Coordinates of C-alpha atoms in Angstrom, one line a residue:
M1 CA 0.0 0.0 0.0
V2 CA 1.5 3.3 -1.0
S3 CA 0.2 6.8 -0.3
D4 CA 1.2 10.2 1.1
F5 CA -1.8 10.0 3.3
F6 CA -1.5 7.6 6.3
Y7 CA -1.4 7.7 10.1
P8 CA -0.8 9.7 12.2
N9 CA -2.7 11.9 9.7
F10 CA -6.5 11.1 9.8
G11 CA -9.0 11.0 7.0
G12 CA -10.9 8.8 4.6
V13 CA -7.9 7.6 2.7
E14 CA -5.9 6.9 5.8
N15 CA -8.7 4.9 7.4
H16 CA -9.3 3.0 4.1
I17 CA -5.7 1.9 3.8
Y18 CA -5.4 0.9 7.5
L19 CA -8.7 -1.1 7.7
L20 CA -8.2 -2.7 4.3
S21 CA -4.7 -3.8 5.3
Q22 CA -5.9 -5.3 8.6
C23 CA -8.6 -7.3 6.8
L24 CA -6.1 -8.5 4.2
I25 CA -3.7 -9.6 6.9
K26 CA -6.5 -11.7 8.5
L27 CA -7.1 -13.3 5.1
G28 CA -3.5 -14.5 5.1
H29 CA -1.8 -11.8 3.0
K30 CA 1.4 -10.0 3.8
V31 CA 0.8 -6.2 3.7
V32 CA 3.4 -3.4 3.9
V33 CA 2.5 0.3 3.9
L34 CA 4.8 2.9 2.4
T35 CA 4.3 6.6 3.2
H36 CA 6.4 9.6 4.0
A37 CA 7.8 10.7 7.3
Y38 CA 5.5 12.6 9.7
G39 CA 7.6 14.8 11.9
N40 CA 9.8 12.6 14.0
R41 CA 8.0 9.5 12.9
S42 CA 10.5 8.1 10.4
G43 CA 11.8 4.6 9.6
V44 CA 10.0 1.3 10.2
R45 CA 7.0 1.0 12.6
Y46 CA 4.6 -1.8 13.4
M47 CA 0.9 -1.3 14.0
T48 CA -2.0 -3.6 15.0
G49 CA -1.9 -7.1 13.6
G50 CA 1.8 -6.7 12.7
L51 CA 1.1 -4.2 9.9
K52 CA 4.5 -2.9 8.9
V53 CA 4.8 0.7 7.9
Y54 CA 7.8 2.4 6.1
Y55 CA 7.9 6.1 6.9
V56 CA 10.5 7.0 4.3
P57 CA 12.5 10.2 5.1
W58 CA 10.7 12.4 2.6
K59 CA 9.2 15.5 4.1
P60 CA 5.8 16.9 2.9
F61 CA 5.9 20.3 1.2
L62 CA 2.2 21.0 0.7
M63 CA -0.9 19.5 2.3
Q64 CA 0.9 16.3 3.3
N65 CA 2.1 15.7 -0.2
T66 CA 5.8 15.0 -0.9
L67 CA 7.7 17.1 -3.4
P68 CA 7.5 15.5 -6.9
T69 CA 10.9 14.1 -7.8
F70 CA 10.0 11.7 -10.6
Y71 CA 13.1 9.6 -9.9
G72 CA 14.3 10.5 -6.4
T73 CA 12.3 7.8 -4.7
L74 CA 13.4 5.0 -7.1
P75 CA 16.3 3.7 -5.1
I76 CA 14.4 3.4 -1.8
I77 CA 11.2 2.0 -3.4
R78 CA 13.3 -0.6 -5.3
T79 CA 15.0 -1.6 -2.1
I80 CA 11.8 -2.0 -0.1
L81 CA 10.1 -4.0 -2.9
I82 CA 13.0 -6.4 -3.0
R83 CA 13.5 -6.6 0.8
E84 CA 9.8 -7.3 1.4
Q85 CA 9.4 -9.7 -1.6
I86 CA 6.4 -7.7 -2.8
S87 CA 4.3 -9.1 -5.6
L88 CA 1.8 -6.3 -6.1
V89 CA 1.8 -2.5 -5.5
H90 CA -1.5 -0.8 -4.6
G91 CA -1.4 3.0 -4.8
H92 CA -4.0 5.3 -3.2
Q93 CA -5.3 8.8 -4.0
A94 CA -4.9 10.7 -7.2
F95 CA -3.1 13.6 -5.6
S96 CA -0.4 11.6 -3.8
T97 CA 2.9 12.1 -5.6
L98 CA 4.5 9.3 -3.7
C99 CA 1.8 7.0 -4.9
H100 CA 2.3 7.8 -8.5
E101 CA 6.0 7.7 -8.4
A102 CA 5.8 4.2 -6.7
L103 CA 3.4 2.9 -9.3
M104 CA 5.7 4.2 -12.1
H105 CA 8.8 2.6 -10.6
A106 CA 6.9 -0.6 -9.9
R107 CA 5.7 -0.9 -13.5
T108 CA 9.3 -0.3 -14.7
M109 CA 10.5 -3.1 -12.5
G110 CA 7.9 -5.5 -13.8
Y111 CA 5.6 -5.5 -10.8
K112 CA 1.8 -5.6 -11.1
V113 CA 0.0 -2.5 -9.8
V114 CA -3.4 -1.4 -8.7
F115 CA -4.6 2.1 -8.2
T116 CA -7.5 3.4 -6.1
D117 CA -8.8 7.0 -6.6
H118 CA -10.6 8.1 -3.4
S119 CA -12.3 11.1 -4.9
L120 CA -13.9 12.0 -8.2
Y121 CA -12.5 15.1 -9.7
G122 CA -13.0 16.7 -13.0
F123 CA -10.1 17.9 -15.2
A124 CA -12.0 19.1 -18.3
D125 CA -12.5 22.7 -17.3
V126 CA -10.8 25.5 -15.3
G127 CA -13.3 25.4 -12.5
S128 CA -12.7 21.7 -11.8
I129 CA -9.0 22.2 -11.8
H130 CA -9.2 25.1 -9.4
M131 CA -11.5 23.1 -7.1
N132 CA -8.9 20.3 -7.1
K133 CA -6.5 22.5 -5.2
D134 CA -8.4 21.7 -2.0
C135 CA -8.7 18.0 -2.9
H136 CA -7.3 16.3 0.1
Q137 CA -8.3 18.8 2.8
K138 CA -10.5 17.2 5.5
R139 CA -11.9 20.3 7.1
L140 CA -13.8 23.4 6.1
V141 CA -12.7 24.0 2.6
Y142 CA -14.2 25.1 -0.7
R143 CA -14.6 21.5 -2.0
K144 CA -16.6 20.5 1.1
G145 CA -19.2 23.2 0.3
A146 CA -18.4 25.6 3.1
D147 CA -19.5 28.5 0.9
L148 CA -22.8 26.7 0.3
L149 CA -23.4 26.4 4.0
V150 CA -23.0 30.2 4.4
E151 CA -26.1 30.7 2.3
V152 CA -28.1 27.7 3.5
I153 CA -27.8 28.0 7.3
P154 CA -29.4 31.5 7.7
E155 CA -32.3 30.6 5.5
V156 CA -33.1 27.4 7.4
C157 CA -32.7 29.2 10.7
R158 CA -35.2 31.8 9.5
M159 CA -37.8 29.2 8.5
Y160 CA -37.4 27.0 11.6
P161 CA -36.8 28.8 14.9
N162 CA -36.1 25.5 16.7
V163 CA -33.3 24.3 14.4
R164 CA -29.7 24.4 15.6
F165 CA -26.6 23.7 13.6
I166 CA -23.4 22.0 15.0
V167 CA -20.4 22.5 12.7
G168 CA -17.4 20.3 13.2
G169 CA -14.1 20.8 11.5
D170 CA -11.5 23.5 10.9
G171 CA -9.9 25.1 7.9
P172 CA -9.6 28.2 5.7
K173 CA -13.4 28.6 5.2
R174 CA -14.2 28.6 8.9
V175 CA -13.8 32.4 8.9
R176 CA -16.7 32.8 6.4
L177 CA -18.9 30.6 8.6
E178 CA -18.1 32.7 11.6
E179 CA -18.8 35.9 9.7
M180 CA -22.1 34.5 8.6
R181 CA -23.0 33.7 12.2
E182 CA -22.1 37.2 13.4
K183 CA -23.9 38.9 10.5
H184 CA -27.2 37.1 11.2
S185 CA -26.8 37.0 15.0
L186 CA -26.9 33.2 15.1
Q187 CA -24.3 32.7 17.8
D188 CA -26.8 30.8 19.9
R189 CA -28.0 28.6 17.0
V190 CA -24.8 27.8 15.2
E191 CA -22.2 26.0 17.3
M192 CA -18.6 25.9 15.9
L193 CA -16.7 23.0 17.4
G194 CA -13.5 23.3 15.4
A195 CA -11.4 20.1 14.9
V196 CA -13.2 17.1 16.5
P197 CA -10.9 14.5 18.1
H198 CA -11.5 11.0 16.7
A199 CA -12.8 9.6 20.0
Q200 CA -15.5 12.3 20.2
V201 CA -16.9 12.0 16.7
R202 CA -19.7 9.6 17.8
S203 CA -20.7 11.8 20.7
V204 CA -21.0 14.8 18.3
L205 CA -23.0 12.9 15.8
I206 CA -25.6 11.5 18.2
S207 CA -26.2 15.0 19.6
G208 CA -28.0 15.8 16.3
H209 CA -30.8 14.4 14.1
I210 CA -29.9 15.3 10.6
F211 CA -26.4 15.1 9.0
L212 CA -25.8 17.7 6.4
N213 CA -23.1 17.0 3.7
S214 CA -22.6 19.9 1.3
S215 CA -19.6 18.6 -0.6
L216 CA -19.1 19.8 -4.2
T217 CA -17.2 16.7 -5.2
E218 CA -17.2 13.3 -3.4
A219 CA -16.4 9.8 -4.4
F220 CA -18.0 8.0 -1.5
C221 CA -18.0 10.0 1.8
I222 CA -17.4 7.7 4.7
A223 CA -18.8 10.5 7.0
I224 CA -22.3 9.7 5.6
L225 CA -21.9 6.1 6.7
E226 CA -20.7 7.2 10.2
A227 CA -23.8 9.5 10.5
A228 CA -26.2 6.8 9.3
S229 CA -24.6 4.3 11.7
C230 CA -25.4 6.8 14.5
G231 CA -29.0 6.9 13.4
L232 CA -29.0 10.3 11.6
L233 CA -31.0 11.1 8.5
T234 CA -28.6 12.5 5.8
V235 CA -29.1 15.5 3.6
S236 CA -26.4 15.6 0.9
T237 CA -25.5 17.1 -2.4
R238 CA -26.0 14.8 -5.4
V239 CA -22.4 14.6 -6.5
G240 CA -20.0 11.8 -7.4
G241 CA -20.8 8.5 -5.9
V242 CA -22.9 9.8 -3.0
P243 CA -26.3 8.7 -4.5
E244 CA -25.1 5.1 -4.4
V245 CA -23.9 5.1 -0.8
L246 CA -27.2 4.8 1.1
P247 CA -30.7 3.5 0.4
D248 CA -33.2 6.2 -0.7
D249 CA -35.1 6.2 2.6
M250 CA -31.9 7.1 4.5
I251 CA -30.9 10.1 2.5
V252 CA -32.4 13.2 0.9
L253 CA -30.4 14.4 -2.1
A254 CA -30.2 17.9 -3.6
E255 CA -28.3 19.7 -6.3
P256 CA -25.3 21.7 -5.0
D257 CA -27.5 24.9 -5.0
P258 CA -28.6 26.8 -1.9
T259 CA -32.3 26.8 -2.9
D260 CA -32.4 23.1 -3.6
M261 CA -30.4 22.4 -0.4
V262 CA -32.9 24.3 1.7
Q263 CA -35.8 22.4 0.1
A264 CA -34.0 19.1 0.9
I265 CA -33.6 20.1 4.5
K266 CA -37.3 21.0 4.7
K267 CA -38.1 17.5 3.4
A268 CA -35.8 15.9 5.8
I269 CA -37.3 17.7 8.8
S270 CA -40.8 16.6 7.7
I271 CA -39.9 12.9 7.6
L272 CA -37.7 13.0 10.7
P273 CA -40.5 11.7 13.0
M274 CA -40.6 8.5 10.9
I275 CA -36.9 7.7 11.4
D276 CA -35.9 5.0 13.9
P277 CA -32.2 5.6 14.8
Q278 CA -31.8 2.0 16.2
D279 CA -33.3 0.5 13.1
M280 CA -31.1 2.6 10.9
H281 CA -28.0 1.5 12.9
N282 CA -29.0 -2.2 12.5
R283 CA -29.4 -1.8 8.8
M284 CA -26.1 -0.1 8.4
K285 CA -24.3 -3.0 10.1
K286 CA -25.5 -5.3 7.3
L287 CA -24.8 -2.9 4.4
Y288 CA -21.1 -2.3 4.8
D289 CA -18.3 -4.6 6.1
W290 CA -14.5 -4.2 5.7
H291 CA -14.1 -7.9 5.4
D292 CA -16.3 -7.8 2.3
V293 CA -14.3 -4.9 0.9
A294 CA -11.1 -7.0 1.4
K295 CA -12.6 -9.9 -0.4
R296 CA -13.6 -7.7 -3.3
T297 CA -10.1 -6.2 -3.4
E298 CA -8.7 -9.7 -3.5
I299 CA -10.6 -10.3 -6.8
V300 CA -9.0 -7.1 -8.2
Y301 CA -5.5 -8.3 -7.1
D302 CA -6.0 -11.7 -8.7
R303 CA -7.0 -10.1 -12.0
A304 CA -4.0 -7.8 -11.9
L305 CA -1.6 -10.7 -11.1
K306 CA -3.0 -12.6 -14.1
C307 CA -2.3 -9.7 -16.5
S308 CA 0.5 -10.4 -19.1
N309 CA 3.8 -8.8 -18.6
Q310 CA 4.6 -5.9 -21.0
S311 CA 8.0 -5.1 -22.4
L312 CA 9.3 -1.5 -22.4
L313 CA 8.5 -1.2 -26.1
E314 CA 4.9 -2.3 -25.6
R315 CA 4.5 0.2 -22.8
L316 CA 6.0 3.0 -24.9
S317 CA 3.6 2.3 -27.7
R318 CA 0.7 2.9 -25.3
Y319 CA 2.2 6.1 -24.0
L320 CA 2.7 7.5 -27.5
A321 CA -1.1 7.3 -28.1
C322 CA -1.7 9.7 -25.2
G323 CA -1.2 12.8 -27.4
A324 CA 1.1 14.4 -29.9
W325 CA 3.3 16.1 -27.3
A326 CA 2.2 14.4 -24.1
G327 CA 2.8 11.0 -25.5
K328 CA 6.4 11.8 -26.4
L329 CA 7.0 13.4 -22.9
F330 CA 5.6 10.3 -21.2
C331 CA 7.9 8.1 -23.3
L332 CA 10.9 10.2 -22.3
V333 CA 10.1 10.0 -18.6
M334 CA 9.7 6.2 -18.8
I335 CA 12.9 5.6 -20.8
I336 CA 14.9 7.6 -18.2
D337 CA 13.2 5.7 -15.4
F338 CA 14.1 2.4 -17.1
L339 CA 17.7 3.4 -17.6
L340 CA 18.1 4.5 -14.0
W341 CA 16.6 1.2 -12.8
R342 CA 19.1 -0.7 -14.9
L343 CA 22.0 1.4 -13.5
L344 CA 20.7 0.5 -10.0
Q345 CA 20.7 -3.1 -10.9
L346 CA 24.3 -2.9 -11.9
W347 CA 25.4 -0.8 -8.9
K348 CA 23.5 -2.9 -6.3
P349 CA 22.2 -6.3 -7.7
A350 CA 18.9 -7.6 -6.2
E351 CA 20.8 -10.6 -4.8
D352 CA 22.9 -8.3 -2.6
I353 CA 19.8 -6.8 -0.9
E354 CA 18.9 -8.7 2.2
V355 CA 15.4 -10.1 2.4
V356 CA 13.5 -9.2 5.6
P357 CA 12.2 -12.1 7.6
D358 CA 8.4 -11.9 8.2
I359 CA 7.5 -11.3 11.9
V360 CA 4.4 -13.0 13.2
L361 CA 3.1 -11.4 16.4
S362 CA 1.7 -13.5 19.2
H363 CA -1.8 -12.7 20.5
D364 CA -0.5 -10.8 23.5
E365 CA 1.9 -8.7 21.5
D366 CA -0.8 -7.9 18.9
R367 CA -3.2 -6.9 21.7
G368 CA -0.6 -4.7 23.3
I369 CA 0.1 -2.8 20.0
S370 CA -3.7 -2.5 19.5
Q371 CA -4.1 -0.8 22.9
D372 CA -1.2 1.5 22.3
F373 CA -2.7 2.5 18.9
Q374 CA -6.1 3.2 20.4
A375 CA -4.5 5.4 23.0
F376 CA -2.7 7.2 20.3
N377 CA -5.9 7.7 18.3
K378 CA -7.5 9.7 21.2
D379 CA -4.9 12.5 20.8
H380 CA -5.6 13.1 17.1
S381 CA -8.5 14.5 15.0
L382 CA -10.5 12.6 12.4
R383 CA -11.9 15.6 10.6

C-alpha cells in the first residue's frame, strides 16, 4: 500500500488503507504500507496485527504531499520492494505524488500495480482544476461546500426557529462561517466546534438528528456512513458516488445549489419523526463490512496478477497514443526511469539486498500494540 496519506494523519484515505490492510492480513496476505515521514515518525514502525509501515525520510511540502521528484524515490522504493518480496503495489489517491512515483517505478521493474482513486475530480475545465487545489483537505474548505453552508444556514434558521446547527471541522473557510454567524446573529444557534478528536466523533453525531453534507465533489463519503450508523438522517448534495452510498429512505439528495439544499432540509425535517435511529443502525451493520471490501479487493488483485507482462517497447507504444506532445513526454520519462533502474541493478544487484524475515506477532503482542494504537488515536483528529 502506497500513499502520502496515512497515520498519524487522519481522514478517509488513511482509514481505508489501514482497515483494508488489517482485513487482508486476516485473510492471510502480507501487507506493507509505504508513506512519507511525519515529523519525528520516520523509519519502520509496526501497527496492530503486525502491519509494517515504512515512513520514508521524505518531508511533505504541501498539504501532506511530498515534493514530486520523478526519480528521487526510485532507489528506496526498489530496495523496499525487493527486501519485502512484494508481488503487487497498490497506490491510493490521485493527488499523492509518492503513490504515482511508486506505481511508475513498480511498472518499470515489472511489478503488477493497482490504483484506487478516493475522490472523483474533473479535469475538463478551469473550474474543476481550481477546485482540485483543495482536494485532500478534511476540514472546512471550498470542496466541502463551506460556501454553500454560508447561504443555506441563515435561510433554514429563518424558516425553523427551533433548528440548531453544529459545525465540526477546521480550515480556511471557517472564517466565512463565523462571519455569517455574526452577520445574522446566530451565535446561539450555530455552534462551531473546530477540529473534533477521533474519539469524540460519535458523541458529536448522536447529539444531532440530521447530518448535512454539502460537498461539491465526493467519491464515497465515509462521513455519511458514520452518520447513518449513529441513526442520523442524511441530507447531501447529489455529487460523485454519493447517490449510491445509502438507500433512498436514509438520505435526501439535492443539487449543490442553496435553494435546492434548503428544500431538501425541509423535506428531511418533515420525515424525521418516521426515522428510527436504532433500526437505521442495525441496517447499516449489514450494508457495509470491511471484510467484504477486502474480499472484493482480492478479486482485483487476482485479476492484476494474471495480466500479461509488457516489455518496455509495448508500454512506450501505449504512452505514444496519449497525445502528440504528451505521449512523447511520457515516453521520455519512462525511458529515463528504465535506464536509472538498470543502473541501480548494476550498482546494487537484487541478490545483494537482504530479504527481511516476516514477523508473526503473538496474540498478547498484537493486543498490546492495539491498545497503544487506540490510546494514540485519542490524541488526534479525524476531521
